[in-house]
Amino acid sequence: TTGAIATDPEKHDVEYLTPISVGTPSQDLIVDFDTGSSDLWVFSTEMSTSDIKGQTMYDPNNSSTSEKVQGSTWKITYGDGSSSSGDVYLDTVTIGNLTVPNQAVEAAKKVSAEFTDDSHNDGLLGLGFSAINTVQPTPQNTFFDNIKGILDAPLFTVDLKHGAPGSFNFGYIDPAAYIGNISWTPVDSSQGFWGFTSPGYAVGTGAFRNHSMSGIADTGTTLLLLPKSVVSAYYKEIQGAQYDSDQGGYIFPCSPTPPDFVFGVNNGIVTVPGDMVSYAPADSANQNCFGGIQKDTGIGFSIFGDVALKTSFVRSHGSIVPGHYADCD
Ligand SMILES: C[C@H](Cc1ccc(C(C)(C)C)cc1)[C@H](NN)c1nnnn1Cc1ccc2c(c1)OCO2
């Protein structure tokens, strides 16, 4: 069995939203597929209406196949400070043509303001390793872990694009989705993430600089968060770039286009085109743009978020394969 589902970027590619169906009869929700976490949680009818602003809610009482996991609860706090919590049901979850009959669906009772304010997003679907699932007392499996056994191959691929629909594919690598060779790198899943170490980077057409950067491939994070020494070396090459503490990041004149940013993946390289380093307008006054490459200070590892994934993938696509991190040029 194989499967594929389209994923659509929100404004400025801040997140990519993907349709899923839950319950019987099916309840259609749109969620954020997140390779950097491992809980499938959704807005639900158990929340107070003051926490909901337009999202679609999962109603377990309206599903003949829902089954409450007695005594189980979940609570998650994300690195950006947002959080959510609630209780747990087993129910049928379908993504494209793939169905898991007894997937743990974590129904929210509370969500933080960041989720309430994100009106198009009905929850998160974790594609990280099940070891970091937050359900207590018994952690639950991710959709991928539950479906993996019936897939032609135990893998999924991530193909995000800049301002255009992309796809998550399960069980196969679409040869039409990339050009050239796939380069593979070992995955360090010890922290529950798709971790890997990039050997170095280059700025624009400059020489490649050996500089180990350990981080995670994270579809749930918007930006590319790297060591501050690398980030300052990059912005040093941009006339007028500066760190703006009010905005909490580097900003720079939107034109001219900044230099490309290249990072290594094993023996391959991934290029973030300069025109995609400008993440969004920072201030209309003097045409400054907020950088898509920022410091990973305080996190403990780098985060290869959507800015890194959409460019390399839109250029050459790539995949996240158990035991490997695949990318291609
Ligand atoms: C932040 C997302 C998880 C999320 C996604 C979306 C949202 C909103 C819908 C409300 C917009 C909130 C949260 C990320 N997912 N793996 C994550 N979950 N846990 N750590 N990370 C990565 C990290 C860690 C630290 C950091 C960071 C990022 O940005 C700034 O500092």
Coordinates of N, CA and C in Angstrom, one line a residue, residues 27-253:
Q27 N -15.4 13.0 9.9 CA -15.3 14.4 10.2 C -14.0 15.0 9.6
D28 N -14.2 15.9 8.7 CA -13.0 16.4 7.9 C -12.3 17.6 8.7
L29 N -11.0 17.4 8.9 CA -10.3 18.5 9.7 C -9.1 18.8 8.8
I30 N -8.5 20.0 9.1 CA -7.3 20.4 8.4 C -6.2 20.7 9.4
V31 N -5.1 20.0 9.4 CA -4.1 20.0 10.4 C -2.7 20.3 9.9
D32 N -1.8 20.5 10.8 CA -0.4 20.9 10.5 C 0.4 19.6 10.8
F33 N 0.9 19.0 9.7 CA 1.8 17.8 9.8 C 3.1 18.2 10.3
D34 N 3.5 17.6 11.4 CA 4.7 18.1 12.1 C 5.7 17.0 12.4
T35 N 6.8 17.0 11.6 CA 7.8 15.9 11.8 C 8.6 16.2 13.1
G36 N 8.4 17.3 13.8 CA 9.1 17.7 15.0 C 8.3 17.4 16.2
S37 N 7.2 16.7 16.2 CA 6.5 16.3 17.4 C 5.7 15.0 17.1
S38 N 5.1 14.5 18.1 CA 4.6 13.1 17.9 C 3.2 12.9 18.5
D39 N 2.4 14.0 18.6 CA 1.0 13.8 19.1 C 0.1 14.2 18.0
L40 N -0.9 13.5 17.8 CA -2.0 13.9 16.9 C -3.1 14.4 17.8
W41 N -3.2 15.8 17.8 CA -4.2 16.4 18.6 C -5.1 17.3 17.8
V42 N -6.4 17.4 18.1 CA -7.3 18.2 17.4 C -8.2 19.1 18.3
F43 N -8.6 20.2 17.8 CA -9.7 21.0 18.4 C -10.9 20.1 18.6
S44 N -11.6 20.2 19.7 CA -12.7 19.3 20.0 C -13.9 20.0 20.7
T45 N -15.0 19.3 20.7 CA -16.2 19.8 21.3 C -16.0 19.8 22.8
E46 N -14.9 19.4 23.3 CA -14.7 19.4 24.8 C -14.0 20.7 25.2
M47 N -13.7 21.6 24.3 CA -13.1 22.9 24.6 C -14.1 23.9 24.9
S48 N -13.7 24.9 25.7 CA -14.6 26.1 25.9 C -14.6 26.9 24.6
T49 N -15.8 27.4 24.3 CA -15.9 28.1 23.0 C -15.0 29.4 23.0
S50 N -14.6 29.9 24.1 CA -13.8 31.1 24.1 C -12.4 30.7 23.5
D51 N -12.0 29.5 23.5 CA -10.7 29.1 22.9 C -10.8 28.8 21.4
I52 N -12.0 28.9 20.9 CA -12.1 28.5 19.5 C -12.5 29.8 18.6
K53 N -11.8 29.9 17.5 CA -12.1 31.1 16.6 C -12.1 30.5 15.2
G54 N -13.1 29.8 14.9 CA -13.3 29.4 13.5 C -12.8 28.0 13.1
Q55 N -12.1 27.3 14.1 CA -11.6 26.0 13.8 C -12.7 25.0 13.7
T56 N -12.5 23.9 13.0 CA -13.4 22.8 13.0 C -13.1 21.9 14.2
M57 N -14.1 21.4 14.9 CA -13.9 20.6 16.1 C -14.2 19.1 15.8
Y58 N -13.4 18.2 16.4 CA -13.7 16.8 16.4 C -14.7 16.6 17.5
D59 N -15.8 15.8 17.2 CA -16.8 15.5 18.2 C -16.9 14.0 18.4
P60 N -16.2 13.5 19.4 CA -16.2 12.0 19.6 C -17.6 11.4 19.8
N61 N -18.5 12.2 20.3 CA -19.9 11.7 20.6 C -20.6 11.5 19.3
N62 N -20.1 12.2 18.2 CA -20.8 12.1 16.9 C -20.1 11.0 16.0
S63 N -19.2 10.2 16.6 CA -18.5 9.1 15.9 C -18.9 7.8 16.5
S64 N -19.4 6.9 15.7 CA -19.8 5.6 16.2 C -18.6 4.7 16.4
T65 N -17.4 5.1 15.9 CA -16.2 4.3 16.1 C -15.3 4.9 17.2
S66 N -15.7 6.0 17.8 CA -14.8 6.5 18.8 C -14.9 5.7 20.1
E67 N -13.7 5.6 20.8 CA -13.7 4.8 22.0 C -12.8 5.6 23.0
K68 N -13.3 6.1 24.1 CA -12.5 6.9 25.0 C -11.4 6.0 25.6
V69 N -10.2 6.5 25.7 CA -9.1 5.7 26.4 C -9.2 6.2 27.9
Q70 N -9.9 5.4 28.7 CA -10.2 5.8 30.0 C -8.9 6.1 30.8
G71 N -8.9 7.2 31.5 CA -7.8 7.6 32.4 C -6.6 8.2 31.7
S72 N -6.7 8.3 30.4 CA -5.5 8.9 29.7 C -5.7 10.3 29.4
T73 N -4.6 11.1 29.5 CA -4.6 12.5 29.2 C -3.3 12.8 28.5
W74 N -3.3 14.0 27.9 CA -2.1 14.5 27.2 C -1.9 16.0 27.5
K75 N -0.7 16.4 27.4 CA -0.4 17.8 27.6 C 0.9 18.1 26.9
I76 N 1.0 19.1 26.0 CA 2.2 19.3 25.2 C 2.5 20.8 25.2
T77 N 3.8 21.1 25.4 CA 4.3 22.5 25.3 C 5.4 22.5 24.2
Y78 N 5.2 23.4 23.3 CA 6.1 23.5 22.1 C 7.2 24.5 22.4
G79 N 8.2 24.4 21.6 CA 9.4 25.2 21.8 C 9.1 26.7 21.6
D80 N 8.1 27.1 20.9 CA 7.7 28.5 20.7 C 6.9 29.0 21.9
G81 N 6.7 28.1 22.9 CA 5.9 28.5 24.1 C 4.4 28.2 24.0
S82 N 3.9 27.8 22.8 CA 2.5 27.4 22.7 C 2.3 26.1 23.4
S83 N 1.0 25.8 23.7 CA 0.7 24.5 24.4 C -0.8 24.1 24.2
S84 N -1.1 22.9 24.5 CA -2.4 22.4 24.5 C -2.5 21.1 25.3
S85 N -3.7 20.7 25.7 CA -3.9 19.5 26.5 C -5.3 19.0 26.4
G86 N -5.5 17.8 26.9 CA -6.9 17.2 26.8 C -6.9 15.7 27.1
D87 N -7.9 15.0 26.5 CA -8.0 13.6 26.8 C -7.9 12.8 25.5
V88 N -8.1 11.5 25.5 CA -7.7 10.7 24.4 C -8.8 9.7 23.9
Y89 N -9.0 9.6 22.6 CA -9.9 8.6 22.1 C -9.2 7.8 21.0
L90 N -9.7 6.5 20.8 CA -9.2 5.8 19.7 C -10.3 5.9 18.6
D91 N -9.9 6.2 17.4 CA -10.9 6.4 16.3 C -10.3 6.2 15.0
T92 N -11.1 6.0 14.0 CA -10.6 5.8 12.6 C -10.0 7.1 12.1
V93 N -8.8 7.1 11.6 CA -8.2 8.3 11.0 C -7.8 7.9 9.5
T94 N -8.2 8.7 8.6 CA -7.8 8.5 7.2 C -7.1 9.7 6.6
I95 N -5.9 9.4 6.0 CA -5.1 10.4 5.3 C -5.1 9.9 3.8
G96 N -5.7 10.7 2.9 CA -5.7 10.2 1.5 C -6.5 8.9 1.4
N97 N -5.8 7.8 0.9 CA -6.4 6.5 0.8 C -5.9 5.6 1.9
L98 N -5.2 6.1 2.9 CA -4.7 5.3 4.0 C -5.5 5.5 5.3
T99 N -6.0 4.4 5.9 CA -6.8 4.4 7.1 C -6.2 3.6 8.2
V100 N -6.1 4.2 9.4 CA -5.7 3.5 10.6 C -7.0 3.4 11.5
P101 N -7.5 2.2 11.7 CA -8.8 2.1 12.4 C -8.8 2.5 13.8
N102 N -7.7 2.4 14.5 CA -7.7 2.7 16.0 C -6.5 3.6 16.3
Q103 N -6.5 4.7 15.7 CA -5.5 5.8 15.9 C -5.8 6.5 17.1
A104 N -4.8 6.8 18.0 CA -5.1 7.7 19.1 C -5.3 9.1 18.7
V105 N -6.5 9.6 18.9 CA -6.8 11.0 18.6 C -6.9 11.8 19.9
E106 N -6.0 12.7 20.1 CA -6.0 13.5 21.3 C -6.9 14.7 21.2
A107 N -8.0 14.6 21.9 CA -9.0 15.7 21.8 C -8.6 16.8 22.8
A108 N -8.5 18.0 22.2 CA -8.1 19.2 23.1 C -9.3 19.6 24.0
K109 N -8.9 19.9 25.2 CA -9.8 20.6 26.2 C -9.4 22.0 26.3
K110 N -8.0 22.2 26.2 CA -7.5 23.6 26.3 C -6.4 23.7 25.3
V111 N -6.3 25.0 24.7 CA -5.2 25.3 23.8 C -4.8 26.7 24.1
S112 N -3.5 27.0 23.9 CA -3.0 28.4 24.2 C -3.4 29.3 23.1
A113 N -3.3 30.6 23.3 CA -3.8 31.7 22.4 C -3.2 31.5 21.0
E114 N -2.0 31.0 20.9 CA -1.4 30.9 19.5 C -2.2 30.0 18.7
F115 N -2.8 29.0 19.3 CA -3.6 28.0 18.5 C -5.0 28.6 18.3
T116 N -5.5 29.2 19.3 CA -6.9 29.9 19.1 C -6.8 30.9 18.0
D117 N -5.7 31.6 17.9 CA -5.6 32.7 16.9 C -5.3 32.2 15.5
D118 N -4.9 30.9 15.4 CA -4.6 30.3 14.1 C -5.8 29.6 13.5
S119 N -6.8 30.5 13.0 CA -8.1 30.0 12.8 C -8.3 28.9 11.7
H120 N -7.3 28.8 10.8 CA -7.5 27.8 9.7 C -6.9 26.4 10.2
N121 N -6.3 26.3 11.4 CA -5.6 25.1 11.8 C -6.4 24.4 12.8
D122 N -6.8 23.1 12.6 CA -7.6 22.4 13.5 C -6.8 21.5 14.4
G123 N -5.4 21.5 14.3 CA -4.6 20.7 15.2 C -3.3 20.3 14.6
L124 N -2.6 19.4 15.2 CA -1.3 19.0 14.7 C -1.3 17.5 14.6
L125 N -0.6 17.0 13.5 CA -0.4 15.5 13.4 C 1.1 15.3 13.4
G126 N 1.5 14.6 14.5 CA 2.9 14.4 14.7 C 3.5 13.3 13.8
L127 N 4.6 13.6 13.2 CA 5.3 12.6 12.4 C 6.7 12.3 12.9
G128 N 6.9 12.7 14.2 CA 8.2 12.4 14.9 C 8.1 10.9 15.4
F129 N 9.0 10.6 16.3 CA 9.1 9.2 16.8 C 8.1 9.1 18.0
S130 N 7.4 8.0 18.1 CA 6.4 7.8 19.1 C 6.9 7.9 20.5
A131 N 8.2 7.7 20.7 CA 8.9 7.8 22.0 C 8.6 9.1 22.7
I132 N 8.3 10.1 22.0 CA 8.1 11.4 22.6 C 6.6 11.8 22.6
N133 N 5.7 10.9 22.4 CA 4.3 11.1 22.5 C 3.9 11.5 23.9
T134 N 3.1 12.5 24.2 CA 2.9 13.0 25.6 C 1.7 12.3 26.3
V135 N 1.0 11.3 25.7 CA -0.1 10.7 26.4 C 0.4 10.0 27.6
Q136 N -0.3 10.2 28.7 CA 0.0 9.5 30.0 C -1.3 8.7 30.4
P137 N -1.2 7.6 31.1 CA 0.0 6.9 31.5 C 0.7 6.1 30.4
T138 N 0.0 5.9 29.2 CA 0.6 5.0 28.2 C 0.7 5.8 26.9
P139 N 1.9 6.2 26.5 CA 2.2 6.9 25.3 C 1.6 6.1 24.1
Q140 N 1.1 6.9 23.1 CA 0.4 6.3 21.9 C 1.3 6.4 20.7
N141 N 1.0 5.6 19.7 CA 1.7 5.6 18.4 C 1.3 6.7 17.5
T142 N 2.2 7.2 16.7 CA 1.9 8.2 15.6 C 1.1 7.4 14.5
F143 N 0.5 8.2 13.6 CA -0.2 7.6 12.5 C 0.8 6.8 11.6
F144 N 2.0 7.4 11.5 CA 3.0 6.7 10.6 C 3.4 5.4 11.2
D145 N 3.7 5.4 12.6 CA 4.0 4.1 13.2 C 2.9 3.1 13.0
N146 N 1.7 3.6 13.1 CA 0.5 2.6 13.0 C 0.3 2.1 11.5
I147 N 0.7 2.9 10.5 CA 0.4 2.5 9.1 C 1.6 1.9 8.5
K148 N 2.8 2.1 9.1 CA 4.1 1.7 8.5 C 4.1 0.2 8.1
G149 N 3.5 -0.6 8.9 CA 3.5 -2.1 8.6 C 2.9 -2.5 7.3
I150 N 1.9 -1.7 6.9 CA 1.2 -2.1 5.6 C 1.7 -1.3 4.4
L151 N 2.7 -0.5 4.6 CA 3.2 0.3 3.5 C 4.2 -0.5 2.7
D152 N 4.2 -0.3 1.4 CA 5.2 -1.0 0.5 C 6.6 -0.9 1.1
A153 N 6.9 0.3 1.6 CA 8.2 0.6 2.2 C 8.0 1.4 3.5
P154 N 8.8 1.2 4.5 CA 8.5 1.9 5.8 C 9.1 3.3 5.8
L155 N 8.5 4.2 4.9 CA 9.0 5.5 4.7 C 7.9 6.5 4.4
F156 N 8.2 7.8 4.6 CA 7.4 8.8 4.0 C 8.3 9.9 3.5
T157 N 7.7 10.6 2.5 CA 8.5 11.7 1.9 C 7.8 13.0 2.1
V158 N 8.5 14.1 2.2 CA 8.0 15.4 2.4 C 8.4 16.3 1.3
D159 N 7.4 16.9 0.6 CA 7.8 17.7 -0.6 C 7.0 19.0 -0.4
L160 N 7.6 20.0 0.3 CA 7.0 21.3 0.5 C 7.5 22.2 -0.5
K161 N 6.6 23.2 -0.9 CA 7.0 24.1 -1.9 C 6.7 25.6 -1.5
H162 N 7.4 26.5 -2.1 CA 7.2 27.9 -1.8 C 5.9 28.4 -2.5
G163 N 4.9 28.7 -1.6 CA 3.7 29.3 -2.2 C 2.9 28.5 -3.1
A164 N 3.1 27.2 -3.0 CA 2.4 26.3 -3.9 C 2.1 25.0 -3.2
P165 N 1.1 24.2 -3.6 CA 0.8 22.9 -3.0 C 1.9 22.0 -3.1
G166 N 2.1 21.2 -2.0 CA 3.2 20.2 -2.0 C 2.5 18.9 -1.6
S167 N 3.3 17.9 -1.2 CA 2.7 16.6 -0.8 C 3.5 15.9 0.3
F168 N 2.8 15.1 1.0 CA 3.3 14.1 1.9 C 3.0 12.7 1.3
N169 N 4.0 11.9 0.9 CA 3.8 10.6 0.3 C 4.2 9.5 1.4
F170 N 3.4 8.4 1.4 CA 3.7 7.4 2.3 C 3.9 6.0 1.6
G171 N 5.1 5.4 1.8 CA 5.4 4.1 1.3 C 6.1 4.0 0.0
Y172 N 6.4 5.2 -0.6 CA 7.1 5.1 -1.9 C 7.8 6.5 -2.1
I173 N 8.9 6.4 -2.9 CA 9.6 7.6 -3.3 C 9.2 7.9 -4.8
D174 N 8.6 9.0 -5.0 CA 8.1 9.3 -6.3 C 9.3 9.7 -7.2
P175 N 9.7 8.9 -8.2 CA 10.9 9.3 -9.0 C 10.7 10.6 -9.8
A176 N 9.4 10.9 -10.0 CA 9.1 12.1 -10.8 C 9.3 13.3 -9.9
A177 N 9.5 13.1 -8.6 CA 9.4 14.3 -7.7 C 10.8 14.9 -7.5
Y178 N 11.8 14.3 -8.1 CA 13.2 14.8 -7.9 C 14.1 14.6 -9.1
I179 N 15.1 15.4 -9.2 CA 16.1 15.3 -10.2 C 17.4 14.9 -9.6
G180 N 18.2 14.1 -10.3 CA 19.6 13.8 -9.7 C 19.5 12.7 -8.7
N181 N 20.5 12.6 -7.9 CA 20.6 11.5 -6.9 C 20.1 11.9 -5.6
I182 N 19.6 10.9 -4.8 CA 19.2 11.2 -3.4 C 20.5 11.0 -2.6
S183 N 20.7 12.0 -1.7 CA 21.9 11.7 -0.8 C 21.2 11.4 0.6
W184 N 21.8 10.4 1.2 CA 21.2 9.8 2.4 C 22.2 10.2 3.6
T185 N 21.5 10.5 4.7 CA 22.3 10.7 5.9 C 21.7 10.0 7.1
P186 N 22.5 9.5 8.0 CA 22.0 8.7 9.1 C 21.1 9.6 10.0
V187 N 20.0 9.0 10.6 CA 19.1 9.7 11.4 C 19.5 9.4 12.9
D188 N 19.5 10.5 13.7 CA 19.7 10.3 15.1 C 18.3 10.5 15.8
S189 N 17.6 9.4 16.1 CA 16.2 9.5 16.7 C 16.2 9.5 18.2
S190 N 17.4 9.7 18.8 CA 17.5 9.5 20.3 C 16.7 10.5 21.0
Q191 N 16.4 11.6 20.4 CA 15.6 12.6 21.1 C 14.1 12.6 20.6
G192 N 13.8 11.6 19.8 CA 12.5 11.4 19.2 C 12.2 12.2 18.0
F193 N 13.3 12.9 17.4 CA 13.2 13.7 16.2 C 13.9 13.1 15.1
W194 N 13.7 13.6 13.9 CA 14.5 13.2 12.7 C 15.7 14.1 12.7
G195 N 16.7 13.6 13.5 CA 17.9 14.4 13.7 C 19.0 14.0 12.7
F196 N 19.8 15.0 12.3 CA 21.0 14.7 11.5 C 22.0 15.8 11.7
T197 N 23.2 15.5 11.2 CA 24.3 16.6 11.3 C 24.7 17.0 9.9
S198 N 24.6 18.3 9.7 CA 25.0 18.9 8.4 C 26.5 19.2 8.6
P199 N 27.3 18.8 7.6 CA 28.8 19.0 7.7 C 29.2 20.5 7.5
G200 N 28.4 21.3 7.0 CA 28.8 22.7 6.8 C 27.9 23.5 5.9
Y201 N 28.4 24.7 5.6 CA 27.6 25.6 4.8 C 28.4 26.5 3.9
A202 N 27.7 27.2 3.0 CA 28.4 28.2 2.2 C 27.4 29.4 2.1
V203 N 28.0 30.6 1.9 CA 27.2 31.8 1.7 C 27.3 32.2 0.2
G204 N 26.2 32.3 -0.5 CA 26.2 32.7 -1.9 C 27.2 31.7 -2.7
T205 N 28.1 32.3 -3.5 CA 29.0 31.5 -4.3 C 30.3 31.2 -3.6
G206 N 30.3 31.6 -2.3 CA 31.5 31.5 -1.5 C 31.9 30.0 -1.2
A207 N 33.1 29.8 -0.7 CA 33.7 28.5 -0.4 C 32.9 27.8 0.6
F208 N 32.8 26.5 0.5 CA 32.1 25.7 1.6 C 32.9 25.7 2.8
R209 N 32.2 25.9 4.0 CA 32.9 26.0 5.3 C 32.5 24.8 6.1
N210 N 33.5 24.0 6.5 CA 33.2 22.8 7.3 C 32.8 23.4 8.7
H211 N 31.6 23.0 9.1 CA 31.1 23.5 10.4 C 29.9 22.6 10.7
S212 N 30.1 21.6 11.6 CA 29.1 20.6 12.0 C 27.9 21.3 12.6
M213 N 26.7 21.0 12.0 CA 25.4 21.6 12.6 C 24.5 20.5 12.8
S214 N 24.3 20.2 14.1 CA 23.3 19.1 14.4 C 21.9 19.7 14.6
G215 N 20.9 19.1 14.0 CA 19.6 19.6 14.1 C 18.6 18.6 13.7
I216 N 17.3 19.1 13.5 CA 16.2 18.2 13.2 C 15.5 18.7 11.9
A217 N 15.0 17.8 11.1 CA 14.2 18.2 10.0 C 12.8 18.3 10.5
D218 N 12.3 19.6 10.5 CA 11.0 19.9 11.2 C 10.0 20.6 10.4
T219 N 9.0 19.9 9.8 CA 8.0 20.6 9.0 C 7.1 21.5 9.8
G220 N 7.1 21.4 11.1 CA 6.2 22.2 12.0 C 6.8 23.5 12.4
T221 N 8.1 23.7 12.0 CA 8.7 25.0 12.3 C 8.9 25.8 11.0
T222 N 8.6 27.1 11.0 CA 8.5 27.9 9.8 C 9.9 28.1 9.3
L223 N 10.8 28.5 10.2 CA 12.1 29.1 9.7 C 13.3 28.1 9.8
L224 N 14.4 28.5 9.4 CA 15.7 27.7 9.4 C 16.5 28.3 10.6
L225 N 16.6 27.6 11.7 CA 17.2 28.1 12.9 C 18.6 27.4 13.1
L226 N 19.6 28.2 13.0 CA 21.0 27.7 13.0 C 21.9 28.3 14.0
P227 N 23.1 27.8 14.3 CA 24.0 28.3 15.3 C 24.3 29.8 15.0
K228 N 24.4 30.6 16.1 CA 24.5 32.1 15.8 C 25.8 32.5 15.1
S229 N 26.8 31.6 15.2 CA 28.1 32.0 14.4 C 27.8 31.9 12.9
V230 N 27.0 30.9 12.5 CA 26.7 30.7 11.1 C 25.8 31.8 10.6
V231 N 24.8 32.1 11.4 CA 23.8 33.1 11.1 C 24.4 34.5 10.9
S232 N 25.3 34.8 11.8 CA 26.0 36.1 11.7 C 26.9 36.2 10.5
A233 N 27.6 35.0 10.2 CA 28.5 35.0 9.0 C 27.6 35.2 7.8
Y234 N 26.4 34.7 7.8 CA 25.5 34.9 6.6 C 25.1 36.3 6.5
Y235 N 24.6 36.9 7.6 CA 24.1 38.3 7.5 C 25.1 39.3 7.3
K236 N 26.4 38.9 7.6 CA 27.5 39.8 7.4 C 27.7 40.2 5.9
E237 N 27.2 39.3 5.1 CA 27.4 39.5 3.6 C 26.2 40.3 3.1
I238 N 25.3 40.8 3.9 CA 24.2 41.5 3.4 C 24.3 43.0 3.9
Q239 N 24.4 43.9 2.9 CA 24.5 45.3 3.2 C 23.3 45.8 4.0
G240 N 23.5 46.3 5.2 CA 22.3 46.9 5.9 C 21.6 45.9 6.8
A241 N 22.1 44.6 6.8 CA 21.4 43.6 7.7 C 21.7 43.9 9.1
Q242 N 20.7 43.7 10.0 CA 21.0 44.0 11.4 C 20.1 43.1 12.3
Y243 N 20.5 42.9 13.5 CA 19.7 42.1 14.4 C 18.7 43.1 15.1
D244 N 17.4 42.9 15.0 CA 16.4 43.8 15.5 C 15.8 43.2 16.7
S245 N 16.2 43.6 17.9 CA 15.7 42.9 19.2 C 14.2 43.1 19.3
D246 N 13.6 44.2 18.8 CA 12.2 44.3 19.0 C 11.5 43.2 18.2
Q247 N 12.0 42.9 17.0 CA 11.3 41.9 16.2 C 11.9 40.5 16.5
G248 N 13.0 40.5 17.3 CA 13.5 39.2 17.7 C 14.2 38.4 16.6
G249 N 14.9 39.2 15.7 CA 15.6 38.5 14.6 C 16.3 39.4 13.7
Y250 N 17.0 38.9 12.7 CA 17.7 39.7 11.7 C 16.8 40.2 10.7
I251 N 16.9 41.5 10.4 CA 16.1 42.0 9.3 C 17.2 42.7 8.3
F252 N 16.7 42.9 7.0 CA 17.6 43.4 6.0 C 16.8 44.0 4.9
P253 N 17.4 44.9 4.1 CA 16.7 45.5 3.0 C 16.1 44.5 2.1

